[in-house]
Amino acid sequence: MAEKKLVRVAAVQIAPDLETPTGTLDRVLAAINEAAEKGAKLVVFPETFVPWYPYFSFVFPPMLTGAEHVRLYENAVTVPGPVTEAVAAMARRCGVVVALGINERDHGSLYNAQLIFDADGTLLLKRRKITPTFHERMIWGQGDGAGLKVVDTAVGRVGALACWEHYNPLARYALMAQHEEIHVAQFPGSLVGQVFADQIEVTIRHHALESGCFVVNATGWLSEEQIAKISPDEKMRRGLRGGCMTAIISPEGAHVVPPLTSGEGILVADLDMSLIVKRKRMMDSVGHYARPELLSLKLDNRPATPVETTTSFENPCAPGSEFDGADDCSRDLDGAVDQRVAVLRGASR
């Protein structure tokens, strides 16, 4: 019988620092160290945790978000940069895989990004949320298919999606088809209320069942003092409470340990990786339970780019070129083009 493989993981539910540029990063580094001391080999943080989730955009009308949006730009993370270097160093020192949600700044745009660092500090994945939700669309740009990728890490094959990307079954299937063993889910937390927490739980448990993988989900937390600073209107403050469901789910759709739904803390659990085979023996959505001849997914995994450059053929009649000075350059040029087309056709066969 094969030896039972256990992987200890940690899901972090703590509050960001909404005031200082490096305060949240300091909390991330401290939490990585604390989780490693508890024996964790994978540490997961909430959605866009560094520097903070843009809660202001949920409770402010668009005309009043300018100053906070600019402040988010000023404190956002460049990749690579000082933040990624600090997290990579801590991951390497502690020997843990780290999944971190950030606001990524790429010149004039912000993106909801997920980073996965391997246990040696290597940044294995930087992906961007493909469709920001509702109020988020005024804050972040859109990601592309290049980020729908599962990576090999020290704890196994890991994939990641943020928040309502889990409501896109094709995005989830793209990761399932790459045989993820541990799925990282990240949500903001302290948002919408209990209904959001209930929806998160349903969503991550379903993905675990359908994918036949473990799900490690982290949501954030806001203190009452932080909520009061975000909005002076008590009616708006109601939208900044609840919605927390930090949880670790097995391939059978069950909580491995009781979830964390309020307050700060680090959820730790041991994953019995043999449960993946136990689940997939019965139902493998991308294997014996799939019908690719009837239903399949087409994924464009090319990175999106605003400019695409092409290189044209050199002019063979240009001065100093092959046919410079020929009596009938146009005739020779036609022959050269025909020759190059023949070469290209031969190479494509």
Short mmCIF file of C-alpha atoms in Angstrom, two decimals:
data_model
loop_
_atom_site.label_atom_id
_atom_site.label_comp_id
_atom_site.label_asym_id
_atom_site.label_seq_id
_atom_site.Cartn_x
_atom_site.Cartn_y
_atom_site.Cartn_z
CA MET A 1 0.00 0.00 0.00
CA ALA A 2 1.29 3.48 -0.88
CA GLU A 3 2.39 5.66 2.00
CA LYS A 4 -0.26 8.12 3.14
CA LYS A 5 0.70 11.66 2.12
CA LEU A 6 -0.39 14.53 4.35
CA VAL A 7 0.00 18.19 3.50
CA ARG A 8 -0.55 20.77 6.23
CA VAL A 9 -2.11 24.01 4.96
CA ALA A 10 -3.13 27.32 6.49
CA ALA A 11 -5.83 29.82 5.49
CA VAL A 12 -5.33 33.29 6.94
CA GLN A 13 -8.21 35.56 7.98
CA ILE A 14 -6.82 38.84 9.27
CA ALA A 15 -7.48 42.53 8.75
CA PRO A 16 -5.40 44.60 6.33
CA ASP A 17 -3.76 47.85 7.34
CA LEU A 18 -5.88 50.48 5.59
CA GLU A 19 -3.66 53.39 6.63
CA THR A 20 0.02 52.75 5.99
CA PRO A 21 1.75 51.70 2.74
CA THR A 22 3.62 48.71 4.17
CA GLY A 23 1.41 47.78 7.11
CA THR A 24 -0.47 44.98 5.36
CA LEU A 25 2.76 43.50 4.00
CA ASP A 26 4.15 43.39 7.53
CA ARG A 27 1.06 41.44 8.62
CA VAL A 28 1.46 39.04 5.70
CA LEU A 29 5.09 38.30 6.57
CA ALA A 30 4.23 37.76 10.23
CA ALA A 31 1.36 35.43 9.32
CA ILE A 32 3.58 33.36 7.00
CA ASN A 33 6.05 32.90 9.82
CA GLU A 34 3.31 32.02 12.32
CA ALA A 35 1.72 29.49 9.97
CA ALA A 36 5.10 27.91 9.27
CA GLU A 37 5.70 27.55 13.01
CA LYS A 38 2.43 25.61 13.11
CA GLY A 39 3.83 23.27 10.45
CA ALA A 40 1.97 24.62 7.43
CA LYS A 41 3.50 24.05 3.99
CA LEU A 42 0.94 26.17 2.11
CA VAL A 43 -0.32 29.56 3.34
CA VAL A 44 -3.27 31.27 1.64
CA PHE A 45 -4.29 34.94 2.03
CA PRO A 46 -7.49 36.75 0.94
CA GLU A 47 -8.32 38.45 -2.34
CA THR A 48 -6.32 41.64 -3.15
CA PHE A 49 -5.12 41.67 0.44
CA VAL A 50 -2.07 43.84 -0.30
CA PRO A 51 -2.38 46.71 0.22
CA TRP A 52 -6.15 46.26 0.78
CA TYR A 53 -9.38 45.34 -0.97
CA PRO A 54 -11.13 48.47 -2.39
CA TYR A 55 -14.05 48.41 0.06
CA PHE A 56 -14.61 52.11 -0.64
CA SER A 57 -15.85 51.30 -4.16
CA PHE A 58 -18.72 49.25 -2.73
CA VAL A 59 -20.14 51.97 -0.49
CA PHE A 60 -19.16 55.23 -2.24
CA PRO A 61 -20.83 56.64 -5.37
CA PRO A 62 -18.38 56.89 -8.32
CA MET A 63 -17.87 60.66 -7.97
CA LEU A 64 -16.53 60.20 -4.43
CA THR A 65 -14.07 57.39 -5.13
CA GLY A 66 -11.36 59.43 -6.84
CA ALA A 67 -9.10 60.13 -3.87
CA GLU A 68 -9.23 56.57 -2.54
CA HIS A 69 -8.71 55.14 -6.00
CA VAL A 70 -5.59 57.28 -6.45
CA ARG A 71 -4.36 56.20 -3.00
CA LEU A 72 -4.81 52.59 -4.05
CA TYR A 73 -2.70 53.27 -7.15
CA GLU A 74 0.01 54.82 -5.01
CA ASN A 75 0.18 51.78 -2.72
CA ALA A 76 -0.44 49.03 -5.27
CA VAL A 77 2.09 46.28 -5.98
CA THR A 78 4.39 46.10 -8.99
CA VAL A 79 5.46 42.63 -10.09
CA PRO A 80 8.34 42.12 -9.65
CA GLY A 81 9.07 44.68 -6.97
CA PRO A 82 9.80 45.19 -3.27
CA VAL A 83 6.62 43.41 -2.11
CA THR A 84 7.20 40.29 -4.19
CA GLU A 85 10.84 40.21 -3.12
CA ALA A 86 9.87 40.37 0.56
CA VAL A 87 7.24 37.62 0.26
CA ALA A 88 9.57 35.43 -1.80
CA ALA A 89 12.28 35.79 0.84
CA MET A 90 9.89 34.82 3.64
CA ALA A 91 8.53 31.84 1.67
CA ARG A 92 12.09 30.67 1.07
CA ARG A 93 13.13 31.18 4.69
CA CYS A 94 10.10 29.28 6.01
CA GLY A 95 10.04 26.68 3.23
CA VAL A 96 6.35 27.24 2.46
CA VAL A 97 4.22 27.81 -0.63
CA VAL A 98 2.41 31.17 -0.43
CA ALA A 99 -0.75 32.25 -2.27
CA LEU A 100 -1.27 36.01 -2.00
CA GLY A 101 -3.92 38.32 -3.44
CA ILE A 102 -2.71 41.77 -4.48
CA ASN A 103 -3.73 44.93 -6.27
CA GLU A 104 -1.23 44.89 -9.10
CA ARG A 105 -0.23 48.12 -10.80
CA ASP A 106 0.89 47.88 -14.40
CA HIS A 107 1.66 51.46 -15.49
CA GLY A 108 -1.75 53.18 -15.74
CA SER A 109 -3.96 50.23 -14.77
CA LEU A 110 -4.75 48.21 -11.67
CA TYR A 111 -5.52 44.50 -11.70
CA ASN A 112 -6.88 41.99 -9.20
CA ALA A 113 -3.95 39.58 -9.18
CA GLN A 114 -3.15 36.29 -7.51
CA LEU A 115 0.46 35.29 -6.85
CA ILE A 116 1.75 31.81 -6.02
CA PHE A 117 5.28 31.51 -4.63
CA ASP A 118 6.93 28.10 -4.34
CA ALA A 119 8.70 26.99 -1.18
CA ASP A 120 12.04 28.15 -2.60
CA GLY A 121 10.68 31.66 -3.17
CA THR A 122 10.18 31.30 -6.92
CA LEU A 123 7.15 33.18 -8.26
CA LEU A 124 5.39 30.42 -10.18
CA LEU A 125 2.16 32.21 -11.09
CA LYS A 126 0.88 35.72 -11.53
CA ARG A 127 -2.67 35.73 -12.80
CA ARG A 128 -5.30 38.45 -13.12
CA LYS A 129 -9.02 38.12 -12.40
CA ILE A 130 -10.61 37.75 -15.82
CA THR A 131 -13.79 39.72 -15.05
CA PRO A 132 -14.01 42.15 -12.11
CA THR A 133 -17.45 42.10 -10.46
CA PHE A 134 -19.98 44.95 -10.32
CA HIS A 135 -18.32 47.89 -8.48
CA GLU A 136 -14.86 46.39 -9.09
CA ARG A 137 -15.05 47.17 -12.81
CA MET A 138 -14.32 50.83 -12.10
CA ILE A 139 -11.18 49.80 -10.17
CA TRP A 140 -9.49 46.98 -12.07
CA GLY A 141 -8.77 45.99 -15.64
CA GLN A 142 -9.53 42.54 -17.03
CA GLY A 143 -7.17 39.58 -16.98
CA ASP A 144 -6.59 37.06 -19.79
CA GLY A 145 -6.47 33.33 -20.40
CA ALA A 146 -2.75 33.11 -19.72
CA GLY A 147 -3.54 33.07 -15.99
CA LEU A 148 -5.86 30.07 -16.16
CA LYS A 149 -2.96 27.80 -15.33
CA VAL A 150 -2.19 25.14 -12.74
CA VAL A 151 1.38 25.10 -11.42
CA ASP A 152 3.53 22.39 -9.86
CA THR A 153 4.58 23.36 -6.34
CA ALA A 154 6.23 21.74 -3.34
CA VAL A 155 2.75 20.76 -2.06
CA GLY A 156 1.31 19.53 -5.36
CA ARG A 157 -0.52 20.95 -8.37
CA VAL A 158 -2.12 24.25 -7.40
CA GLY A 159 -4.63 26.42 -9.26
CA ALA A 160 -6.31 29.66 -8.21
CA LEU A 161 -9.41 31.75 -8.87
CA ALA A 162 -10.68 34.90 -7.18
CA CYS A 163 -14.19 35.43 -5.82
CA TRP A 164 -16.93 35.31 -8.45
CA GLU A 165 -14.63 33.74 -11.03
CA HIS A 166 -15.93 30.61 -9.33
CA TYR A 167 -19.29 31.37 -10.94
CA ASN A 168 -17.68 30.93 -14.35
CA PRO A 169 -17.86 27.14 -14.88
CA LEU A 170 -15.58 27.28 -17.91
CA ALA A 171 -12.83 29.04 -15.95
CA ARG A 172 -13.09 26.37 -13.27
CA TYR A 173 -13.07 23.62 -15.89
CA ALA A 174 -9.88 25.04 -17.40
CA LEU A 175 -8.14 24.38 -14.07
CA MET A 176 -9.86 21.06 -13.51
CA ALA A 177 -8.62 19.86 -16.91
CA GLN A 178 -5.06 20.56 -15.71
CA HIS A 179 -5.62 18.21 -12.75
CA GLU A 180 -5.30 20.63 -9.87
CA GLU A 181 -4.85 18.90 -6.51
CA ILE A 182 -5.22 21.98 -4.30
CA HIS A 183 -7.38 24.88 -5.39
CA VAL A 184 -6.73 28.32 -3.89
CA ALA A 185 -9.89 30.40 -3.53
CA GLN A 186 -9.75 34.01 -2.35
CA PHE A 187 -12.63 36.33 -1.43
CA PRO A 188 -12.60 39.80 0.17
CA GLY A 189 -14.62 39.04 3.33
CA SER A 190 -16.38 41.70 5.44
CA LEU A 191 -18.74 42.36 2.56
CA VAL A 192 -22.49 42.08 1.84
CA GLY A 193 -23.39 40.08 4.95
CA GLN A 194 -24.24 36.50 5.87
CA VAL A 195 -25.70 35.75 2.45
CA PHE A 196 -22.22 36.22 0.96
CA ALA A 197 -20.68 33.79 3.45
CA ASP A 198 -23.37 31.24 2.60
CA GLN A 199 -22.75 31.65 -1.12
CA ILE A 200 -18.99 31.28 -0.68
CA GLU A 201 -19.46 28.04 1.23
CA VAL A 202 -21.74 26.55 -1.43
CA THR A 203 -19.36 27.61 -4.19
CA ILE A 204 -16.13 26.23 -2.77
CA ARG A 205 -17.72 22.98 -1.61
CA HIS A 206 -19.16 22.42 -5.07
CA HIS A 207 -15.82 23.08 -6.75
CA ALA A 208 -14.11 20.60 -4.46
CA LEU A 209 -16.67 17.94 -5.38
CA GLU A 210 -16.63 18.67 -9.09
CA SER A 211 -12.86 18.99 -9.40
CA GLY A 212 -12.02 16.20 -6.97
CA CYS A 213 -9.48 18.44 -5.25
CA PHE A 214 -8.94 20.22 -1.96
CA VAL A 215 -10.00 23.86 -1.71
CA VAL A 216 -8.22 26.28 0.63
CA ASN A 217 -10.20 29.52 0.87
CA ALA A 218 -9.25 32.72 2.68
CA THR A 219 -11.43 35.76 3.29
CA GLY A 220 -10.46 39.07 4.88
CA TRP A 221 -11.74 40.75 8.00
CA LEU A 222 -12.47 44.34 9.00
CA SER A 223 -12.66 45.63 12.57
CA GLU A 224 -15.49 47.94 13.63
CA GLU A 225 -13.00 50.80 13.80
CA GLN A 226 -11.97 50.18 10.20
CA ILE A 227 -15.58 49.98 9.03
CA ALA A 228 -16.32 53.30 10.73
CA LYS A 229 -13.38 54.95 8.94
CA ILE A 230 -14.44 53.63 5.55
CA SER A 231 -17.97 55.07 5.74
CA PRO A 232 -19.66 57.55 8.08
CA ASP A 233 -23.08 56.24 7.04
CA GLU A 234 -24.39 53.40 9.20
CA LYS A 235 -26.62 52.18 6.38
CA MET A 236 -23.54 51.73 4.21
CA ARG A 237 -21.59 50.12 7.05
CA ARG A 238 -24.05 47.24 7.05
CA GLY A 239 -22.57 46.23 3.71
CA LEU A 240 -19.10 45.93 5.26
CA ARG A 241 -19.94 43.26 7.84
CA GLY A 242 -20.23 39.50 7.58
CA GLY A 243 -19.34 37.66 4.41
CA CYS A 244 -16.43 35.75 5.96
CA MET A 245 -15.92 32.06 5.19
CA THR A 246 -12.31 31.05 5.61
CA ALA A 247 -12.45 27.32 5.08
CA ILE A 248 -10.59 24.18 4.01
CA ILE A 249 -12.64 21.69 1.98
CA SER A 250 -11.93 18.06 1.06
CA PRO A 251 -12.47 16.45 -2.37
CA GLU A 252 -15.65 14.98 -0.90
CA GLY A 253 -17.04 18.48 -0.35
CA ALA A 254 -16.73 18.43 3.44
CA HIS A 255 -15.04 20.88 5.81
CA VAL A 256 -11.74 19.41 6.96
CA VAL A 257 -11.92 21.66 10.05
CA PRO A 258 -14.69 24.05 11.18
CA PRO A 259 -14.63 27.28 9.14
CA LEU A 260 -13.64 30.69 10.48
CA THR A 261 -16.51 33.13 9.96
CA SER A 262 -15.64 36.04 12.24
CA GLY A 263 -12.61 37.63 13.84
CA GLU A 264 -8.96 37.13 13.01
CA GLY A 265 -7.18 33.81 12.97
CA ILE A 266 -5.28 31.19 11.01
CA LEU A 267 -7.10 28.02 10.05
CA VAL A 268 -4.77 24.98 9.90
CA ALA A 269 -5.55 21.50 8.61
CA ASP A 270 -3.83 18.37 7.34
CA LEU A 271 -4.88 17.27 3.85
CA ASP A 272 -4.95 13.54 3.18
CA MET A 273 -4.00 13.58 -0.50
CA SER A 274 -5.25 10.01 -0.99
CA LEU A 275 -8.80 11.39 -0.85
CA ILE A 276 -8.27 12.80 -4.36
CA VAL A 277 -8.07 9.32 -5.85
CA LYS A 278 -10.93 8.16 -3.64
CA ARG A 279 -13.15 10.87 -5.12
CA LYS A 280 -11.96 10.60 -8.73
CA ARG A 281 -12.37 6.81 -8.73
CA MET A 282 -16.08 7.54 -8.58
CA MET A 283 -16.28 10.75 -10.62
CA ASP A 284 -13.48 12.33 -12.63
CA SER A 285 -15.00 15.33 -14.43
CA VAL A 286 -12.15 15.60 -16.92
CA GLY A 287 -11.48 11.87 -17.26
CA HIS A 288 -13.82 8.89 -17.26
CA TYR A 289 -16.83 11.11 -16.49
CA ALA A 290 -16.13 13.50 -19.38
CA ARG A 291 -17.55 13.34 -22.91
CA PRO A 292 -15.11 15.46 -24.94
CA GLU A 293 -16.59 14.29 -28.24
CA LEU A 294 -19.84 16.00 -27.17
CA LEU A 295 -18.70 18.80 -24.87
CA SER A 296 -15.29 20.46 -24.76
CA LEU A 297 -13.64 23.74 -23.78
CA LYS A 298 -11.61 26.00 -26.06
CA LEU A 299 -9.12 28.13 -24.11
CA ASP A 300 -7.11 31.00 -25.56
CA ASN A 301 -4.17 31.09 -23.17
CA ARG A 302 -2.18 33.75 -25.02
CA PRO A 303 -1.29 36.82 -22.94
CA ALA A 304 -3.33 39.83 -24.05
CA THR A 305 -1.24 42.64 -25.53
CA PRO A 306 -2.28 46.06 -26.86
CA VAL A 307 0.32 45.92 -29.65
CA GLU A 308 1.28 43.05 -31.92
CA THR A 309 4.30 43.56 -34.15
CA THR A 310 5.20 41.65 -37.31
CA THR A 311 8.39 41.60 -39.36
CA SER A 312 8.04 41.89 -43.13
CA PHE A 313 10.33 40.36 -45.75
CA GLU A 314 13.40 42.37 -46.67
CA ASN A 315 13.22 44.03 -50.06
CA PRO A 316 15.59 41.96 -52.27
CA CYS A 317 15.90 44.93 -54.67
CA ALA A 318 17.17 47.31 -52.01
CA PRO A 319 20.69 48.75 -52.46
CA GLY A 320 23.29 46.20 -51.45
CA SER A 321 20.77 43.36 -51.50
CA GLU A 322 20.62 40.15 -53.50
CA PHE A 323 19.20 41.64 -56.74
CA ASP A 324 20.65 45.16 -56.53
CA GLY A 325 21.48 46.28 -60.07
CA ALA A 326 19.65 43.44 -61.86
CA ASP A 327 18.32 44.27 -65.33
CA ASP A 328 14.77 43.21 -64.45
CA CYS A 329 14.46 43.42 -60.70
CA SER A 330 10.67 42.95 -60.72
CA ARG A 331 11.06 39.60 -62.50
CA ASP A 332 13.77 38.49 -60.07
CA LEU A 333 11.69 39.74 -57.15
CA ASP A 334 8.72 37.62 -58.23
CA GLY A 335 11.00 34.62 -58.39
CA ALA A 336 12.38 35.34 -54.92
CA VAL A 337 8.87 35.61 -53.44
CA ASP A 338 7.80 32.35 -55.11
CA GLN A 339 10.90 30.66 -53.70
CA ARG A 340 10.23 31.91 -50.16
CA VAL A 341 6.55 30.85 -50.33
CA ALA A 342 7.66 27.36 -51.39
CA VAL A 343 10.04 27.18 -48.41
CA LEU A 344 7.32 28.26 -45.99
CA ARG A 345 4.86 25.72 -47.41
CA GLY A 346 7.41 22.97 -47.03
CA ALA A 347 8.11 23.94 -43.42
CA SER A 348 4.39 23.85 -42.54
CA ARG A 349 3.90 20.29 -43.75
#
